[in-house]
mmCIF file of C-alpha atoms in Angstrom:
data_model
loop_
_atom_site.group_PDB
_atom_site.id
_atom_site.type_symbol
_atom_site.label_atom_id
_atom_site.label_comp_id
_atom_site.label_asym_id
_atom_site.label_seq_id
_atom_site.Cartn_x
_atom_site.Cartn_y
_atom_site.Cartn_z
ATOM 1 C CA MET A 1 54.029 7.802 26.790
ATOM 2 C CA THR A 2 52.307 9.851 24.079
ATOM 3 C CA GLU A 3 51.543 8.371 20.672
ATOM 4 C CA LYS A 4 53.553 9.499 17.686
ATOM 5 C CA ALA A 5 52.026 12.232 15.496
ATOM 6 C CA THR A 6 50.938 11.258 12.004
ATOM 7 C CA GLN A 7 51.729 13.442 9.069
ATOM 8 C CA ILE A 8 48.566 14.234 7.113
ATOM 9 C CA ARG A 9 48.328 15.997 3.745
ATOM 10 C CA PHE A 10 45.489 18.530 3.761
ATOM 11 C CA HIS A 11 43.818 19.410 0.428
ATOM 12 C CA ILE A 12 41.716 22.451 1.064
ATOM 13 C CA ARG A 13 39.425 24.124 -1.400
ATOM 14 C CA ARG A 14 40.107 27.868 -1.514
ATOM 15 C CA PHE A 15 37.925 30.597 -2.944
ATOM 16 C CA ASN A 16 38.065 34.318 -2.423
ATOM 17 C CA PRO A 17 35.259 36.062 -4.390
ATOM 18 C CA GLU A 18 37.220 39.315 -4.376
ATOM 19 C CA THR A 19 40.233 37.883 -6.224
ATOM 20 C CA ASP A 20 39.285 34.469 -7.663
ATOM 21 C CA THR A 21 37.002 33.616 -10.509
ATOM 22 C CA ALA A 22 36.779 29.939 -9.581
ATOM 23 C CA PRO A 23 37.670 27.794 -6.554
ATOM 24 C CA SER A 24 41.076 26.100 -6.476
ATOM 25 C CA TRP A 25 42.835 23.532 -4.271
ATOM 26 C CA GLN A 26 45.714 24.216 -1.906
ATOM 27 C CA GLU A 27 47.856 21.643 -0.155
ATOM 28 C CA TYR A 28 49.323 21.683 3.368
ATOM 29 C CA GLN A 29 51.207 19.173 5.542
ATOM 30 C CA LEU A 30 50.425 18.891 9.224
ATOM 31 C CA ASP A 31 51.483 16.606 12.083
ATOM 32 C CA VAL A 32 48.274 15.301 13.568
ATOM 33 C CA ASP A 33 48.089 13.971 17.129
ATOM 34 C CA PRO A 34 45.510 11.356 18.140
ATOM 35 C CA GLY A 35 42.245 13.032 19.165
ATOM 36 C CA MET A 36 42.842 16.104 17.034
ATOM 37 C CA THR A 37 39.667 17.202 15.295
ATOM 38 C CA VAL A 38 39.407 18.686 11.804
ATOM 39 C CA LEU A 39 38.664 22.020 13.479
ATOM 40 C CA ASP A 40 41.828 21.713 15.569
ATOM 41 C CA GLY A 41 43.747 20.928 12.414
ATOM 42 C CA LEU A 42 42.393 24.028 10.664
ATOM 43 C CA HIS A 43 43.358 26.156 13.658
ATOM 44 C CA GLN A 44 46.875 24.726 13.571
ATOM 45 C CA LEU A 45 47.201 25.420 9.887
ATOM 46 C CA LYS A 46 45.932 28.967 10.295
ATOM 47 C CA HIS A 47 48.306 29.687 13.204
ATOM 48 C CA THR A 48 51.383 28.075 11.713
ATOM 49 C CA GLN A 49 51.090 28.088 7.910
ATOM 50 C CA ASP A 50 48.408 30.254 6.330
ATOM 51 C CA MET A 51 46.549 32.961 8.161
ATOM 52 C CA THR A 52 44.318 33.659 5.146
ATOM 53 C CA LEU A 53 42.442 30.342 5.548
ATOM 54 C CA VAL A 54 38.732 30.994 6.318
ATOM 55 C CA TRP A 55 36.058 28.787 7.838
ATOM 56 C CA ARG A 56 33.160 29.301 10.218
ATOM 57 C CA TYR A 57 32.942 27.898 13.743
ATOM 58 C CA SER A 58 31.629 28.832 17.161
ATOM 59 C CA CYS A 59 30.936 26.313 19.946
ATOM 60 C CA ARG A 60 33.621 23.679 19.132
ATOM 61 C CA MET A 61 31.434 20.923 20.590
ATOM 62 C CA GLY A 62 28.831 19.955 17.936
ATOM 63 C CA VAL A 63 26.080 22.166 19.215
ATOM 64 C CA CYS A 64 26.005 25.365 17.120
ATOM 65 C CA GLY A 65 26.142 23.769 13.633
ATOM 66 C CA SER A 66 28.514 26.409 12.287
ATOM 67 C CA CYS A 67 31.448 24.285 11.099
ATOM 68 C CA GLY A 68 29.681 21.970 8.655
ATOM 69 C CA MET A 69 31.956 21.130 5.716
ATOM 70 C CA LEU A 70 32.761 18.365 3.268
ATOM 71 C CA ILE A 71 35.325 16.118 4.970
ATOM 72 C CA ASN A 72 36.843 13.574 2.612
ATOM 73 C CA GLY A 73 33.763 13.816 0.441
ATOM 74 C CA ARG A 74 31.248 13.469 3.294
ATOM 75 C CA PRO A 75 29.357 16.344 4.940
ATOM 76 C CA GLY A 76 30.121 16.596 8.654
ATOM 77 C CA LEU A 77 31.021 18.910 11.484
ATOM 78 C CA ALA A 78 34.707 19.826 11.672
ATOM 79 C CA CYS A 79 34.491 20.019 15.477
ATOM 80 C CA ASN A 80 33.304 16.483 16.132
ATOM 81 C CA THR A 81 35.263 14.659 13.430
ATOM 82 C CA GLN A 82 38.653 13.364 14.504
ATOM 83 C CA ILE A 83 41.162 13.460 11.671
ATOM 84 C CA LEU A 84 42.673 10.033 12.347
ATOM 85 C CA HIS A 85 39.186 8.481 12.363
ATOM 86 C CA VAL A 86 38.806 9.629 8.764
ATOM 87 C CA THR A 87 42.274 9.156 7.269
ATOM 88 C CA ARG A 88 45.894 8.184 7.919
ATOM 89 C CA THR A 89 47.303 9.933 4.867
ATOM 90 C CA ALA A 90 45.286 12.682 3.140
ATOM 91 C CA LEU A 91 42.378 14.822 4.207
ATOM 92 C CA THR A 92 40.266 16.730 1.674
ATOM 93 C CA LEU A 93 38.216 19.664 2.937
ATOM 94 C CA ALA A 94 35.686 21.627 0.878
ATOM 95 C CA PRO A 95 32.681 23.812 1.622
ATOM 96 C CA LEU A 96 29.279 22.102 1.843
ATOM 97 C CA PRO A 97 27.902 21.421 -1.653
ATOM 98 C CA ASN A 98 24.427 22.619 -2.703
ATOM 99 C CA PHE A 99 25.189 26.072 -1.214
ATOM 100 C CA PRO A 100 26.883 29.142 -2.666
ATOM 101 C CA ILE A 101 30.371 29.714 -1.290
ATOM 102 C CA ILE A 102 31.038 32.901 0.731
ATOM 103 C CA ARG A 103 34.758 32.215 1.054
ATOM 104 C CA ASP A 104 37.025 29.127 1.350
ATOM 105 C CA LEU A 105 35.110 26.688 3.567
ATOM 106 C CA VAL A 106 32.228 28.974 4.425
ATOM 107 C CA PRO A 107 28.912 28.148 2.724
ATOM 108 C CA ASP A 108 26.067 30.642 2.462
ATOM 109 C CA LEU A 109 23.184 29.026 4.356
ATOM 110 C CA THR A 110 20.703 31.853 3.631
ATOM 111 C CA GLU A 111 18.647 29.769 1.214
ATOM 112 C CA GLN A 112 18.239 27.017 3.799
ATOM 113 C CA PHE A 113 16.992 29.477 6.411
ATOM 114 C CA LEU A 114 14.541 31.064 3.933
ATOM 115 C CA LYS A 115 13.110 27.641 3.104
ATOM 116 C CA HIS A 116 13.020 26.804 6.823
ATOM 117 C CA ARG A 117 11.033 30.000 7.527
ATOM 118 C CA GLU A 118 8.650 29.253 4.647
ATOM 119 C CA LEU A 119 7.539 26.052 6.443
ATOM 120 C CA LYS A 120 6.628 27.945 9.633
ATOM 121 C CA PRO A 121 8.919 26.191 12.130
ATOM 122 C CA TYR A 122 7.192 27.483 15.239
ATOM 123 C CA MET A 123 4.133 26.781 17.351
ATOM 124 C CA ILE A 124 0.922 27.917 15.691
ATOM 125 C CA ARG A 125 -2.197 28.144 17.856
ATOM 126 C CA PRO A 126 -5.396 30.161 17.733
ATOM 127 C CA ASP A 127 -5.063 31.290 21.341
ATOM 128 C CA THR A 128 -2.405 33.930 20.698
ATOM 129 C CA SER A 129 -3.244 35.846 23.867
ATOM 130 C CA GLU A 130 -2.561 32.732 25.961
ATOM 131 C CA MET A 131 0.752 32.225 24.092
ATOM 132 C CA GLN A 132 1.840 35.815 24.678
ATOM 133 C CA HIS A 133 0.548 36.128 28.223
ATOM 134 C CA PRO A 134 0.387 32.553 29.579
ATOM 135 C CA THR A 135 -1.925 31.841 32.480
ATOM 136 C CA GLY A 136 -0.795 28.220 32.696
ATOM 137 C CA GLU A 137 1.061 25.492 30.847
ATOM 138 C CA TYR A 138 0.156 23.490 27.751
ATOM 139 C CA TYR A 139 -0.227 19.914 28.877
ATOM 140 C CA GLN A 140 1.924 17.322 27.084
ATOM 141 C CA THR A 141 2.547 13.725 28.117
ATOM 142 C CA PRO A 142 6.013 12.113 27.890
ATOM 143 C CA ASP A 143 4.638 9.914 25.048
ATOM 144 C CA ASP A 144 3.526 13.019 23.148
ATOM 145 C CA LEU A 145 7.043 14.372 23.551
ATOM 146 C CA LEU A 146 8.656 11.163 22.271
ATOM 147 C CA ASP A 147 6.650 11.497 19.031
ATOM 148 C CA TYR A 148 8.827 14.361 17.863
ATOM 149 C CA LEU A 149 11.754 14.595 20.321
ATOM 150 C CA GLN A 150 14.340 13.140 17.948
ATOM 151 C CA PHE A 151 13.597 15.829 15.372
ATOM 152 C CA THR A 152 14.165 18.683 17.842
ATOM 153 C CA TYR A 153 17.913 17.949 17.902
ATOM 154 C CA CYS A 154 18.447 19.644 14.534
ATOM 155 C CA ILE A 155 21.213 22.288 14.737
ATOM 156 C CA LYS A 156 20.667 23.583 11.174
ATOM 157 C CA CYS A 157 24.259 22.819 10.164
ATOM 158 C CA GLY A 158 23.247 22.157 6.575
ATOM 159 C CA CYS A 159 24.951 18.740 6.338
ATOM 160 C CA CYS A 160 21.676 17.038 5.310
ATOM 161 C CA MET A 161 21.064 19.704 2.643
ATOM 162 C CA ALA A 162 24.599 19.170 1.298
ATOM 163 C CA ALA A 163 24.109 15.389 1.074
ATOM 164 C CA CYS A 164 20.653 15.565 -0.581
ATOM 165 C CA PRO A 165 20.782 14.261 -4.198
ATOM 166 C CA THR A 166 17.406 15.847 -4.982
ATOM 167 C CA LEU A 167 18.574 19.295 -3.854
ATOM 168 C CA ALA A 168 21.694 18.835 -5.999
ATOM 169 C CA THR A 169 19.550 18.631 -9.134
ATOM 170 C CA ASP A 170 16.625 20.823 -8.038
ATOM 171 C CA PRO A 171 17.785 23.936 -6.161
ATOM 172 C CA GLU A 172 14.156 24.958 -5.545
ATOM 173 C CA TYR A 173 13.442 21.761 -3.563
ATOM 174 C CA ALA A 174 12.659 22.608 0.101
ATOM 175 C CA GLY A 175 15.270 20.141 1.354
ATOM 176 C CA PRO A 176 15.516 17.747 4.298
ATOM 177 C CA GLN A 177 16.218 20.232 7.071
ATOM 178 C CA PRO A 178 13.115 22.472 6.627
ATOM 179 C CA LEU A 179 10.883 19.484 5.845
ATOM 180 C CA ALA A 180 11.986 17.576 8.928
ATOM 181 C CA GLN A 181 11.300 20.659 11.061
ATOM 182 C CA ALA A 182 7.854 21.006 9.492
ATOM 183 C CA TYR A 183 7.115 17.488 10.733
ATOM 184 C CA ARG A 184 8.624 18.214 14.130
ATOM 185 C CA TYR A 185 6.151 21.068 14.674
ATOM 186 C CA SER A 186 3.184 19.393 13.017
ATOM 187 C CA ARG A 187 3.682 16.372 15.273
ATOM 188 C CA ASP A 188 3.895 18.448 18.459
ATOM 189 C CA SER A 189 0.678 17.906 20.442
ATOM 190 C CA ARG A 190 0.646 21.602 21.386
ATOM 191 C CA ASP A 191 0.774 22.780 17.759
ATOM 192 C CA MET A 192 -2.254 23.384 15.579
ATOM 193 C CA GLY A 193 -0.507 24.687 12.480
ATOM 194 C CA TYR A 194 -0.589 21.603 10.218
ATOM 195 C CA ALA A 195 -3.126 23.258 7.868
ATOM 196 C CA ASP A 196 -0.958 26.379 7.629
ATOM 197 C CA ARG A 197 2.115 24.374 6.634
ATOM 198 C CA LYS A 198 0.293 22.074 4.223
ATOM 199 C CA PRO A 199 0.285 24.374 1.152
ATOM 200 C CA SER A 200 4.089 24.836 1.314
ATOM 201 C CA LEU A 201 4.621 21.149 1.990
ATOM 202 C CA THR A 202 2.555 19.960 -0.969
ATOM 203 C CA ALA A 203 3.635 22.641 -3.444
ATOM 204 C CA ASP A 204 5.899 21.867 -6.399
ATOM 205 C CA HIS A 205 9.479 21.305 -5.129
ATOM 206 C CA GLY A 206 7.943 20.399 -1.783
ATOM 207 C CA ILE A 207 7.963 17.175 0.222
ATOM 208 C CA PHE A 208 6.899 14.950 -2.701
ATOM 209 C CA SER A 209 10.147 15.674 -4.541
ATOM 210 C CA CYS A 210 11.964 13.542 -1.931
ATOM 211 C CA HIS A 211 12.997 10.136 -3.314
ATOM 212 C CA TYR A 212 14.039 8.727 0.072
ATOM 213 C CA GLY A 213 17.714 8.485 -0.777
ATOM 214 C CA SER A 214 18.347 8.737 2.971
ATOM 215 C CA GLU A 215 21.721 10.386 2.562
ATOM 216 C CA CYS A 216 20.463 13.210 4.786
ATOM 217 C CA SER A 217 19.977 10.776 7.650
ATOM 218 C CA SER A 218 23.291 9.016 7.148
ATOM 219 C CA VAL A 219 25.299 12.274 7.434
ATOM 220 C CA CYS A 220 23.307 14.042 10.170
ATOM 221 C CA PRO A 221 25.767 14.675 13.027
ATOM 222 C CA LYS A 222 22.940 14.802 15.576
ATOM 223 C CA GLY A 223 21.071 11.630 14.555
ATOM 224 C CA VAL A 224 17.948 13.554 13.622
ATOM 225 C CA ASP A 225 16.988 11.216 10.728
ATOM 226 C CA PRO A 226 15.352 13.790 8.447
ATOM 227 C CA ALA A 227 14.469 11.072 5.891
ATOM 228 C CA ARG A 228 12.255 9.390 8.470
ATOM 229 C CA ALA A 229 10.619 12.684 9.344
ATOM 230 C CA ILE A 230 9.865 13.289 5.668
ATOM 231 C CA GLN A 231 8.351 9.841 5.208
ATOM 232 C CA LEU A 232 6.215 10.281 8.353
ATOM 233 C CA MET A 233 5.101 13.705 7.082
ATOM 234 C CA LYS A 234 4.192 12.156 3.722
ATOM 235 C CA ARG A 235 2.157 9.454 5.502
ATOM 236 C CA GLN A 236 0.301 12.134 7.462
ATOM 237 C CA LEU A 237 -0.473 14.084 4.282
ATOM 238 C CA VAL A 238 -1.676 10.992 2.391
ATOM 239 C CA LEU A 239 -3.893 9.887 5.283
ATOM 240 C CA ASP A 240 -5.289 13.407 5.365
ATOM 241 C CA TYR A 241 -5.876 13.262 1.579
ATOM 242 C CA PHE A 242 -7.971 10.093 2.029
ATOM 243 C CA LYS A 243 -9.698 11.694 5.060
ATOM 244 C CA LEU A 244 -8.229 8.980 7.296
ATOM 245 C CA LEU A 245 -6.201 11.270 9.489
ATOM 246 C CA ARG A 246 -7.335 11.278 13.081
ATOM 247 C CA LYS A 247 -7.759 14.870 14.176
ATOM 248 C CA LYS A 248 -5.736 15.494 17.307
ATOM 249 C CA PRO A 249 -7.696 17.166 20.080
ATOM 250 C CA PRO A 250 -6.365 20.540 21.134
ATOM 251 C CA CYS A 251 -4.041 20.079 24.103
ATOM 252 C CA LYS A 252 -5.270 21.202 27.462
ATOM 253 C CA THR A 253 -3.980 24.259 29.255
ATOM 254 C CA LEU A 254 -3.185 23.618 32.900
ATOM 255 C CA GLY A 255 -3.756 26.715 34.989
ATOM 256 C CA PRO A 256 -2.005 27.400 38.292
ATOM 257 C CA ASN A 257 -3.221 25.268 41.200
ATOM 258 C CA GLU A 258 -5.347 27.657 43.200
ATOM 259 C CA HIS A 259 -5.329 25.445 46.267
ATOM 260 C CA ALA A 260 -1.570 24.950 46.469
ATOM 261 C CA GLU A 261 0.249 26.818 49.169
ATOM 262 C CA ARG A 262 3.778 28.053 48.692
ATOM 263 C CA LYS A 263 6.320 26.684 51.112
ATOM 264 C CA ALA A 264 7.704 29.406 53.344
ATOM 265 C CA ASN A 265 11.350 28.603 52.535
ATOM 266 C CA ILE A 266 10.998 28.970 48.722
ATOM 267 C CA PRO A 267 11.851 32.489 47.622
ATOM 268 C CA ALA A 268 9.649 34.339 45.143
ATOM 269 C CA ALA A 269 10.662 34.240 41.487
ATOM 270 C CA PRO A 270 12.650 37.282 40.294
ATOM 271 C CA PRO A 271 10.732 39.829 38.211
ATOM 272 C CA TYR A 272 10.651 39.396 34.431
ATOM 273 C CA THR A 273 13.542 41.060 32.623
ATOM 274 C CA VAL A 274 12.041 40.921 29.161
ATOM 275 C CA MET B 1 -4.032 18.435 -8.841
ATOM 276 C CA ASN B 2 -1.382 19.579 -6.430
ATOM 277 C CA GLY B 3 1.810 17.729 -5.465
ATOM 278 C CA LEU B 4 0.004 15.710 -2.811
ATOM 279 C CA SER B 5 -2.676 14.184 -5.094
ATOM 280 C CA LYS B 6 -0.266 13.652 -8.000
ATOM 281 C CA TRP B 7 2.172 11.817 -5.764
ATOM 282 C CA THR B 8 -0.503 9.834 -3.915
ATOM 283 C CA TRP B 9 -2.024 8.579 -7.182
ATOM 284 C CA HIS B 10 1.460 7.839 -8.489
ATOM 285 C CA MET B 11 1.929 5.506 -5.495
ATOM 286 C CA MET B 12 -1.597 4.035 -5.860
ATOM 287 C CA ALA B 13 -0.942 3.418 -9.576
ATOM 288 C CA GLY B 14 2.296 1.644 -8.571
ATOM 289 C CA LEU B 15 0.352 -0.648 -6.238
ATOM 290 C CA GLY B 16 -2.250 -1.266 -8.952
ATOM 291 C CA LEU B 17 0.513 -2.166 -11.403
ATOM 292 C CA VAL B 18 1.931 -4.719 -8.956
ATOM 293 C CA ALA B 19 -1.493 -6.368 -8.771
ATOM 294 C CA PHE B 20 -2.118 -6.301 -12.536
ATOM 295 C CA LEU B 21 1.416 -7.372 -13.399
ATOM 296 C CA SER B 22 1.046 -10.305 -11.000
ATOM 297 C CA ILE B 23 -2.139 -11.408 -12.785
ATOM 298 C CA HIS B 24 -0.397 -10.932 -16.160
ATOM 299 C CA MET B 25 2.676 -12.914 -15.094
ATOM 300 C CA ILE B 26 0.616 -15.729 -13.607
ATOM 301 C CA THR B 27 -1.574 -15.922 -16.716
ATOM 302 C CA MET B 28 1.387 -15.874 -19.132
ATOM 303 C CA HIS B 29 4.023 -17.901 -17.306
ATOM 304 C CA LEU B 30 2.164 -20.291 -15.027
ATOM 305 C CA ASP B 31 -0.310 -21.213 -17.749
ATOM 306 C CA LEU B 32 0.584 -24.925 -17.753
ATOM 307 C CA ILE B 33 0.358 -25.152 -13.927
ATOM 308 C CA LEU B 34 -2.520 -22.902 -12.917
ATOM 309 C CA GLY B 35 -4.273 -22.321 -16.228
ATOM 310 C CA TRP B 36 -5.776 -18.951 -15.245
ATOM 311 C CA PHE B 37 -7.764 -17.333 -18.068
ATOM 312 C CA ASN B 38 -6.905 -20.256 -20.361
ATOM 313 C CA PRO B 39 -10.259 -21.928 -20.946
ATOM 314 C CA ALA B 40 -9.033 -23.937 -23.935
ATOM 315 C CA GLY B 41 -6.154 -25.396 -21.942
ATOM 316 C CA GLY B 42 -2.546 -25.560 -23.073
ATOM 317 C CA GLU B 43 -0.415 -22.438 -23.462
ATOM 318 C CA SER B 44 -1.849 -19.012 -22.765
ATOM 319 C CA LEU B 45 -0.751 -17.637 -26.153
ATOM 320 C CA ASP B 46 -2.600 -20.285 -28.110
ATOM 321 C CA TRP B 47 -5.052 -18.585 -30.436
ATOM 322 C CA ALA B 48 -7.999 -20.377 -28.861
ATOM 323 C CA ASN B 49 -7.100 -18.976 -25.448
ATOM 324 C CA VAL B 50 -6.452 -15.481 -26.828
ATOM 325 C CA THR B 51 -9.860 -15.273 -28.492
ATOM 326 C CA ALA B 52 -11.560 -16.850 -25.483
ATOM 327 C CA ARG B 53 -10.063 -14.183 -23.216
ATOM 328 C CA GLY B 54 -11.043 -11.532 -25.737
ATOM 329 C CA LYS B 55 -14.675 -12.638 -25.557
ATOM 330 C CA GLN B 56 -14.873 -12.119 -21.798
ATOM 331 C CA ALA B 57 -16.547 -8.762 -21.166
ATOM 332 C CA ILE B 58 -14.160 -7.903 -18.305
ATOM 333 C CA MET B 59 -10.981 -8.197 -20.356
ATOM 334 C CA PRO B 60 -11.085 -4.877 -22.273
ATOM 335 C CA PHE B 61 -11.694 -3.075 -18.981
ATOM 336 C CA PHE B 62 -8.763 -4.959 -17.463
ATOM 337 C CA TYR B 63 -6.519 -3.891 -20.360
ATOM 338 C CA VAL B 64 -7.696 -0.288 -20.215
ATOM 339 C CA ALA B 65 -7.182 -0.046 -16.446
ATOM 340 C CA PHE B 66 -3.774 -1.682 -16.802
ATOM 341 C CA LEU B 67 -2.848 0.744 -19.565
ATOM 342 C CA GLY B 68 -4.105 3.772 -17.604
ATOM 343 C CA LEU B 69 -2.149 2.858 -14.499
ATOM 344 C CA ALA B 70 1.042 2.105 -16.490
ATOM 345 C CA LEU B 71 0.787 5.369 -18.439
ATOM 346 C CA TYR B 72 0.082 7.518 -15.382
ATOM 347 C CA HIS B 73 2.806 5.902 -13.305
ATOM 348 C CA GLY B 74 5.360 5.936 -16.133
ATOM 349 C CA LEU B 75 4.689 9.386 -17.504
ATOM 350 C CA TYR B 76 4.520 11.036 -14.050
ATOM 351 C CA GLY B 77 7.835 9.377 -13.238
ATOM 352 C CA LEU B 78 9.295 10.617 -16.522
ATOM 353 C CA ARG B 79 8.023 14.136 -15.768
ATOM 354 C CA THR B 80 9.678 14.028 -12.336
ATOM 355 C CA ILE B 81 12.983 12.934 -13.843
ATOM 356 C CA ILE B 82 12.831 15.749 -16.440
ATOM 357 C CA PHE B 83 11.987 18.311 -13.765
ATOM 358 C CA GLU B 84 14.944 17.233 -11.680
ATOM 359 C CA LEU B 85 17.263 18.120 -14.547
ATOM 360 C CA GLY B 86 16.616 21.679 -13.478
ATOM 361 C CA ILE B 87 14.726 23.041 -16.498
ATOM 362 C CA PRO B 88 13.256 26.582 -16.512
ATOM 363 C CA LYS B 89 9.642 27.125 -15.432
ATOM 364 C CA ARG B 90 8.294 27.641 -18.964
ATOM 365 C CA MET B 91 9.955 24.457 -20.155
ATOM 366 C CA ALA B 92 8.503 22.629 -17.162
ATOM 367 C CA ARG B 93 5.027 23.845 -18.086
ATOM 368 C CA LEU B 94 5.547 22.810 -21.732
ATOM 369 C CA THR B 95 6.848 19.410 -20.569
ATOM 370 C CA THR B 96 3.713 18.833 -18.479
ATOM 371 C CA ILE B 97 1.467 19.734 -21.437
ATOM 372 C CA LEU B 98 3.386 17.521 -23.865
ATOM 373 C CA ILE B 99 3.350 14.597 -21.415
ATOM 374 C CA LEU B 100 -0.351 15.100 -20.794
ATOM 375 C CA ILE B 101 -1.104 15.102 -24.555
ATOM 376 C CA ALA B 102 1.103 12.027 -25.096
ATOM 377 C CA GLY B 103 -0.620 10.260 -22.166
ATOM 378 C CA ILE B 104 -4.163 11.041 -23.394
ATOM 379 C CA GLY B 105 -3.231 10.085 -26.973
ATOM 380 C CA LEU B 106 -1.666 6.760 -25.979
ATOM 381 C CA PHE B 107 -4.527 6.008 -23.603
ATOM 382 C CA GLY B 108 -7.067 6.672 -26.362
ATOM 383 C CA LEU B 109 -5.178 4.529 -28.877
ATOM 384 C CA GLY B 110 -4.712 1.704 -26.375
ATOM 385 C CA SER B 111 -8.372 1.778 -25.278
ATOM 386 C CA PHE B 112 -9.487 1.685 -28.918
ATOM 387 C CA ALA B 113 -7.212 -1.299 -29.548
ATOM 388 C CA ALA B 114 -8.518 -3.177 -26.480
ATOM 389 C CA PHE B 115 -12.211 -2.704 -27.353
ATOM 390 C CA HIS B 116 -11.593 -3.321 -31.046
ATOM 391 C CA PHE B 117 -9.866 -6.595 -30.239
ATOM 392 C CA ALA B 118 -12.809 -7.542 -28.017
ATOM 393 C CA SER B 119 -15.204 -6.960 -30.879
ATOM 394 C CA VAL B 120 -13.011 -8.954 -33.300
ATOM 395 C CA ALA B 121 -12.754 -11.823 -30.797
ATOM 396 C CA ALA B 122 -16.482 -11.801 -30.309
ATOM 397 C CA SER B 123 -17.046 -12.165 -34.070
ATOM 398 C CA THR B 124 -14.706 -15.186 -34.375
ATOM 399 C CA GLY B 125 -15.899 -18.724 -33.896
ATOM 400 C CA ALA B 126 -16.189 -20.821 -30.753
ATOM 401 C CA ILE B 127 -13.198 -22.040 -28.785
ATOM 402 C CA GLN B 128 -11.224 -24.462 -30.909
#
């Protein structure tokens, strides 16, 4: 026997920059079945009631980070939030705050990506020729990996940026997503780019504008805990300031084992396509 | 100073304030139990104790250090709050300059008062 559908009142913030001067609210009624996500609800509304409704989505399984929105006042992903887990009566949907609105529920994440790029979220090493034409592998222990693994789960959905009270008052603040990723790379035993990231981290509106409100961590749909990453990054910077930071040795490169013999039944790797 | 040193010293000043405020609180409020810095006995605000403390060479330095930490911690915090209101860059620069002038002025005035009090205390009579 299937459970009875619950009637939910949707309040959706609408904004079309071509016709509207300011956002407004629109109301819809929808029968919601158990298990239906906010994204499912939006699809239902678009198919049955209002085809002009706009939002952004892609993977539908909490991986791509496209469908971040304000769900009953809390930033979250529409695809992994079940409506009946949030409400039994009314559901309010709005675009993520702290971002300009492109249309309806679609925030413009450009500023976040620019700040992310500013903090060099990639491996920086002096041996560029080895990086481009590897002769072996960079050695990393499982413990080294655990140091930063949690922070690699970021999907850049912007929920942490939307929840950040500092970013709400200081739009130039780098924000939790880029700062957490700066720590993720600086902590990686294969990376040697800490000194390159330091000027951006310590600049005005940088990491020291964070007041550890921790809202970023409480809303992160992937459990990344950006607030912790920021505090750990601050600790690293302060230890470095007092010359107490232990310099990490450059990680070793493991070349191919010259003495290993290939088993006869293992086929050769296909040629590179890129 | 960049953001790193300003913030680090803001935190260090906070730790220093905890230590100094603890000494202050113990001296002022546990005077009848512990009697720290109360050579004449009795209450810490008795005139005899006040002048006795003033005669100790370390006290003006204690007051000046306490004042410096409090001013730096407080004014840097105030500057951060003002900056987070989202003021334009020129206003931010002006705010920094005004806070710096206010800080130096108050620090100078407070230091003068501390050392002046020490000299007045030194010229008064023995502990009553």
